[in-house]
Amino acid sequence: MAEILPSILSPADLRGLSPEQLEQLAAEMRRSLCEVAATRTAHFASNLGVVELCLALHRVFDFSRDRLIWDTGHQIYPHKLITGRFARFGTIRTKGGLMGYPNPEESPYDLFMTGHAGSSVSTALGLASGDDLCGHGDRRSVAVIGDGALPSGIVFEALNNAGFLKKRLLVILNDNRMSICPRVGALAEYLDCIRTNPWYRGIKHQAGEIIKGVPMGRMAEPEDIARGALFLASGDAGFVTGQNLAVNGGSAFL
Ligand SMILES: Cc1ncc(C[n+]2csc(CCOP(=O)(O)OP(=O)(O)O)c2C)c(N)n1
């Protein structure tokens, strides 16, 4: 029986939760996902893999003003659970029920109806550009994209454009080594290369050791936190685009 999840009517309700409560909430969200997947065909693994990421994003940003685009949109269930749709969550992917993808008619936290892979980066970049033009430069724009969608041509066009325009844009790569099937290709090999690079592994281990010594509640393993922090810390010297690209190995970071 979920105790915390029913009380999360909007992401603002996450703010008062302790690390332990957040951990419990993540478990309750996973249970809800399992209950749905037990009764119908639904996207499952991709949703289980972004529960902590979703909580972290909604804690750090205020998406009633900031912009969040989930690439493709098939991993949006945790986001739906904490943006006022828990009570109707049992109707997802049924006639007349919640959509299995973003739907602006359901919530102001879903900015566009999507389903095709690869459009998140250009959309988030467009939103950041529009916000700048309208004098809302304080709004942050975030795209979350999987390693399966990343090699899309339009993503590379958008990254190219983003590096040139130098907008305030955060692109989070959810690298779980899976697309619809195990991912293949040169970019996949490149990502594996980064992950196994001795320099990167060494510095991640060292940063993890430092984090272990810090007395604080955590939702993730110290090395996972270190991985997220390392890429977030890369700042303007960023990884691919000249912006920030955070790499998440499919589990929690921040
Ligand atoms: C243009 C387009 N081509 C193919 C698909 C089918 N498709 C659905 S999800 C997905 C990618 C899934 O992999 P990834 O982006 O790594 O996300 P994950 O499920 O691993 O979180 C694809 C190719 C699609 N939605 N749109």
Short mmCIF file of C-alpha atoms and ligand atoms in Angstrom, two decimals:
data_model
loop_
_atom_site.label_atom_id
_atom_site.label_comp_id
_atom_site.label_asym_id
_atom_site.label_seq_id
_atom_site.Cartn_x
_atom_site.Cartn_y
_atom_site.Cartn_z
CA MET A 1 0.00 0.00 0.00
CA ALA A 2 1.60 3.29 -1.10
CA GLU A 3 1.96 5.75 1.80
CA ILE A 4 3.86 8.69 0.33
CA LEU A 5 2.96 8.55 -3.36
CA PRO A 6 -0.75 9.43 -2.90
CA SER A 7 0.29 12.63 -1.10
CA ILE A 8 2.46 13.82 -4.02
CA LEU A 9 -0.05 15.94 -5.90
CA SER A 10 2.61 18.05 -7.60
CA PRO A 11 6.44 18.10 -7.69
CA ALA A 12 6.38 20.88 -5.07
CA ASP A 13 5.36 18.16 -2.58
CA LEU A 14 8.75 16.47 -3.06
CA ARG A 15 10.60 19.38 -1.53
CA GLY A 16 9.80 18.53 2.08
CA LEU A 17 10.78 14.86 1.84
CA SER A 18 13.85 13.48 3.59
CA PRO A 19 16.32 11.23 1.72
CA GLU A 20 14.77 8.20 3.44
CA GLN A 21 11.29 9.25 2.37
CA LEU A 22 12.50 9.79 -1.19
CA GLU A 23 13.89 6.28 -1.19
CA GLN A 24 10.55 4.94 0.00
CA LEU A 25 8.77 7.02 -2.62
CA ALA A 26 11.00 5.56 -5.35
CA ALA A 27 10.07 2.06 -4.16
CA GLU A 28 6.36 2.95 -4.18
CA MET A 29 6.66 4.34 -7.69
CA ARG A 30 8.31 1.12 -8.87
CA ARG A 31 5.51 -0.88 -7.28
CA SER A 32 2.93 1.17 -9.18
CA LEU A 33 4.81 0.57 -12.41
CA CYS A 34 4.93 -3.18 -11.75
CA GLU A 35 1.19 -3.25 -11.02
CA VAL A 36 0.42 -1.62 -14.36
CA ALA A 37 2.83 -3.82 -16.31
CA ALA A 38 1.29 -6.90 -14.71
CA THR A 39 -2.11 -6.16 -16.25
CA ARG A 40 -1.35 -4.85 -19.76
CA THR A 41 1.35 -4.25 -22.32
CA ALA A 42 3.22 -1.15 -21.26
CA HIS A 43 6.69 0.27 -21.48
CA PHE A 44 8.36 -1.12 -18.43
CA ALA A 45 12.17 -1.29 -18.15
CA SER A 46 12.76 2.22 -19.47
CA ASN A 47 10.38 3.56 -16.80
CA LEU A 48 11.88 1.54 -13.95
CA GLY A 49 15.29 2.92 -14.94
CA VAL A 50 14.40 6.60 -14.63
CA VAL A 51 12.58 6.71 -11.27
CA GLU A 52 15.46 8.28 -9.33
CA LEU A 53 16.44 10.48 -12.26
CA CYS A 54 12.87 11.76 -12.46
CA LEU A 55 12.80 12.50 -8.72
CA ALA A 56 16.18 14.22 -8.88
CA LEU A 57 15.14 16.40 -11.81
CA HIS A 58 11.89 17.46 -10.17
CA ARG A 59 13.74 18.28 -6.95
CA VAL A 60 16.44 20.34 -8.62
CA PHE A 61 14.31 22.17 -11.20
CA ASP A 62 10.88 23.73 -11.05
CA PHE A 63 9.18 22.42 -14.16
CA SER A 64 6.17 24.60 -13.65
CA ARG A 65 8.55 27.19 -15.18
CA ASP A 66 11.58 25.22 -16.34
CA ARG A 67 11.32 22.96 -19.37
CA LEU A 68 11.59 19.17 -19.35
CA ILE A 69 11.46 17.04 -22.48
CA TRP A 70 11.66 13.25 -22.25
CA ASP A 71 12.90 12.03 -25.60
CA THR A 72 10.39 9.73 -27.32
CA GLY A 73 8.24 9.91 -24.18
CA HIS A 74 7.96 6.17 -23.50
CA GLN A 75 9.71 6.58 -20.13
CA ILE A 76 7.35 9.25 -18.81
CA TYR A 77 5.37 7.13 -16.35
CA PRO A 78 7.35 8.13 -13.20
CA HIS A 79 6.94 11.77 -14.25
CA LYS A 80 3.17 11.20 -14.53
CA LEU A 81 3.10 9.61 -11.08
CA ILE A 82 4.47 12.73 -9.41
CA THR A 83 2.73 15.37 -11.51
CA GLY A 84 -0.78 14.91 -10.18
CA ARG A 85 -1.76 11.73 -12.02
CA PHE A 86 -1.21 9.02 -9.44
CA ALA A 87 -4.94 8.65 -8.76
CA ARG A 88 -5.59 7.92 -12.47
CA PHE A 89 -2.42 5.97 -13.05
CA GLY A 90 -4.29 2.65 -13.18
CA THR A 91 -6.00 3.86 -16.37
CA ILE A 92 -2.78 4.35 -18.31
CA ARG A 93 -2.89 2.85 -21.80
CA THR A 94 -6.59 2.03 -21.58
CA LYS A 95 -9.38 3.61 -23.63
CA GLY A 96 -10.16 7.05 -22.20
CA GLY A 97 -7.33 6.73 -19.68
CA LEU A 98 -3.93 8.34 -19.37
CA MET A 99 -1.69 8.17 -22.40
CA GLY A 100 1.52 6.15 -22.29
CA TYR A 101 3.29 9.22 -23.70
CA PRO A 102 3.38 12.93 -22.81
CA ASN A 103 0.04 14.63 -23.24
CA PRO A 104 -0.39 18.38 -22.59
CA GLU A 105 -4.12 17.83 -22.15
CA GLU A 106 -3.38 15.81 -19.03
CA SER A 107 -0.91 18.12 -17.35
CA PRO A 108 0.99 21.39 -17.81
CA TYR A 109 4.11 19.36 -16.97
CA ASP A 110 3.80 17.56 -20.35
CA LEU A 111 4.85 20.17 -22.88
CA PHE A 112 4.26 18.30 -26.16
CA MET A 113 2.63 15.11 -27.35
CA THR A 114 5.56 13.03 -28.58
CA GLY A 115 6.31 9.45 -29.56
CA HIS A 116 8.98 9.65 -32.20
CA ALA A 117 12.55 9.26 -31.02
CA GLY A 118 15.12 12.00 -31.44
CA SER A 119 13.23 15.27 -31.10
CA SER A 120 14.06 16.16 -27.49
CA VAL A 121 17.27 18.12 -27.95
CA SER A 122 15.98 20.38 -30.72
CA THR A 123 12.73 20.92 -28.78
CA ALA A 124 14.54 21.83 -25.55
CA LEU A 125 16.90 24.08 -27.50
CA GLY A 126 13.97 25.78 -29.22
CA LEU A 127 12.29 26.35 -25.87
CA ALA A 128 15.48 27.83 -24.41
CA SER A 129 15.83 30.13 -27.43
CA GLY A 130 12.18 31.20 -27.19
CA ASP A 131 12.49 31.84 -23.47
CA ASP A 132 15.53 34.04 -24.10
CA LEU A 133 13.68 36.00 -26.75
CA CYS A 134 10.73 36.52 -24.41
CA GLY A 135 12.95 37.75 -21.58
CA HIS A 136 12.66 34.52 -19.53
CA GLY A 137 16.35 33.66 -19.58
CA ASP A 138 16.10 32.37 -16.00
CA ARG A 139 14.12 29.34 -17.17
CA ARG A 140 16.19 26.17 -17.54
CA SER A 141 15.70 23.72 -20.36
CA VAL A 142 16.42 20.00 -19.97
CA ALA A 143 16.30 17.11 -22.45
CA VAL A 144 16.57 13.49 -21.31
CA ILE A 145 17.59 11.15 -24.10
CA GLY A 146 18.41 7.44 -24.21
CA ASP A 147 21.45 5.95 -25.90
CA GLY A 148 19.09 4.31 -28.40
CA ALA A 149 17.63 7.63 -29.53
CA LEU A 150 20.92 9.55 -29.36
CA PRO A 151 22.29 8.43 -32.76
CA SER A 152 19.28 9.96 -34.60
CA GLY A 153 20.30 12.45 -37.27
CA ILE A 154 18.12 15.20 -35.88
CA VAL A 155 19.81 14.86 -32.49
CA PHE A 156 23.17 15.56 -34.09
CA GLU A 157 21.71 18.55 -35.93
CA ALA A 158 20.36 19.84 -32.61
CA LEU A 159 23.64 19.25 -30.74
CA ASN A 160 25.49 21.03 -33.52
CA ASN A 161 23.10 23.95 -33.28
CA ALA A 162 23.19 23.97 -29.45
CA GLY A 163 26.98 24.20 -29.37
CA PHE A 164 26.79 27.12 -31.77
CA LEU A 165 23.96 29.03 -30.08
CA LYS A 166 25.42 28.51 -26.59
CA LYS A 167 22.02 28.47 -24.92
CA ARG A 168 21.59 27.34 -21.34
CA LEU A 169 20.69 23.75 -22.12
CA LEU A 170 21.15 20.53 -20.18
CA VAL A 171 21.12 17.27 -22.11
CA ILE A 172 21.06 14.16 -19.94
CA LEU A 173 22.10 10.94 -21.61
CA ASN A 174 20.42 7.92 -20.06
CA ASP A 175 22.92 5.32 -21.19
CA ASN A 176 21.44 1.97 -20.20
CA ARG A 177 23.00 0.13 -23.14
CA MET A 178 19.63 -0.78 -24.54
CA SER A 179 17.42 0.51 -27.30
CA ILE A 180 14.46 -1.60 -28.37
CA CYS A 181 17.13 -4.30 -28.63
CA PRO A 182 20.76 -4.15 -27.47
CA ARG A 183 22.19 -1.03 -29.07
CA VAL A 184 24.87 -1.26 -31.75
CA GLY A 185 27.04 1.10 -33.77
CA ALA A 186 30.02 3.40 -33.53
CA LEU A 187 28.45 5.74 -30.98
CA ALA A 188 27.60 2.79 -28.73
CA GLU A 189 31.24 1.68 -28.91
CA TYR A 190 32.34 5.22 -28.13
CA LEU A 191 30.11 5.38 -25.05
CA ASP A 192 31.47 2.03 -23.86
CA CYS A 193 34.97 3.39 -24.41
CA ILE A 194 34.26 6.37 -22.17
CA ARG A 195 32.81 4.15 -19.49
CA THR A 196 35.83 1.83 -19.48
CA ASN A 197 38.47 4.55 -19.88
CA PRO A 198 41.01 4.08 -17.01
CA TRP A 199 41.31 7.84 -16.39
CA TYR A 200 37.54 8.23 -16.10
CA ARG A 201 37.17 5.12 -13.93
CA GLY A 202 40.02 6.30 -11.68
CA ILE A 203 38.65 9.77 -11.12
CA LYS A 204 35.12 8.40 -10.64
CA HIS A 205 36.44 6.00 -7.98
CA GLN A 206 38.34 8.79 -6.22
CA ALA A 207 35.34 11.11 -6.28
CA GLY A 208 33.21 8.23 -4.94
CA GLU A 209 35.63 7.74 -2.04
CA ILE A 210 35.38 11.44 -1.18
CA ILE A 211 31.57 11.32 -1.34
CA LYS A 212 31.54 8.24 0.92
CA GLY A 213 33.12 10.38 3.64
CA VAL A 214 30.50 13.10 3.38
CA PRO A 215 27.82 12.67 6.08
CA MET A 216 24.58 12.97 4.08
CA GLY A 217 21.58 10.93 3.06
CA ARG A 218 21.90 9.41 -0.40
CA MET A 219 19.61 7.86 -2.98
CA ALA A 220 22.46 6.39 -4.98
CA GLU A 221 25.79 4.62 -4.69
CA PRO A 222 28.70 7.07 -4.12
CA GLU A 223 30.23 6.18 -7.52
CA ASP A 224 26.94 6.85 -9.31
CA ILE A 225 26.73 10.22 -7.59
CA ALA A 226 30.35 10.88 -8.60
CA ARG A 227 29.59 9.99 -12.22
CA GLY A 228 26.70 12.43 -12.39
CA ALA A 229 28.67 15.11 -10.57
CA LEU A 230 31.68 14.71 -12.85
CA PHE A 231 29.67 15.30 -15.96
CA LEU A 232 27.58 18.05 -14.46
CA ALA A 233 30.80 19.68 -13.29
CA SER A 234 32.15 19.67 -16.82
CA GLY A 235 30.19 22.91 -17.25
CA ASP A 236 30.76 24.94 -20.36
CA ALA A 237 33.75 22.83 -21.25
CA GLY A 238 31.07 20.14 -21.79
CA PHE A 239 31.29 16.80 -23.32
CA VAL A 240 29.85 16.87 -26.79
CA THR A 241 28.08 20.11 -27.40
CA GLY A 242 29.85 22.82 -25.48
CA GLN A 243 26.87 22.65 -23.13
CA ASN A 244 26.37 20.17 -20.30
CA LEU A 245 25.86 16.51 -21.02
CA ALA A 246 25.35 14.35 -17.96
CA VAL A 247 25.80 10.62 -18.30
CA ASN A 248 23.59 8.33 -16.25
CA GLY A 249 24.31 4.63 -16.46
CA GLY A 250 20.63 3.80 -16.15
CA SER A 251 20.52 4.17 -12.38
CA ALA A 252 20.42 7.08 -9.98
CA PHE A 253 22.63 10.12 -10.02
CA LEU A 254 22.83 13.51 -8.27
C1 LIG B 1 11.65 7.90 -35.07
C2 LIG B 1 11.42 6.68 -34.22
N1 LIG B 1 12.01 5.52 -34.58
C3 LIG B 1 11.85 4.42 -33.83
C4 LIG B 1 11.07 4.47 -32.70
C5 LIG B 1 10.88 3.24 -31.84
N2 LIG B 1 11.50 3.43 -30.55
C6 LIG B 1 10.73 3.51 -29.43
S1 LIG B 1 11.68 3.77 -28.06
C7 LIG B 1 13.10 3.75 -28.97
C8 LIG B 1 14.46 3.93 -28.36
C9 LIG B 1 14.60 3.30 -27.04
O1 LIG B 1 15.92 3.36 -26.61
P1 LIG B 1 16.50 4.51 -25.72
O2 LIG B 1 16.34 5.83 -26.37
O3 LIG B 1 17.89 4.12 -25.37
O4 LIG B 1 15.56 4.53 -24.45
P2 LIG B 1 15.40 3.40 -23.32
O5 LIG B 1 14.15 2.67 -23.66
O6 LIG B 1 16.61 2.52 -23.31
O7 LIG B 1 15.28 4.17 -22.05
C10 LIG B 1 12.83 3.56 -30.30
C11 LIG B 1 13.88 3.48 -31.36
C12 LIG B 1 10.43 5.70 -32.37
N3 LIG B 1 9.67 5.84 -31.30
N4 LIG B 1 10.65 6.79 -33.15
#
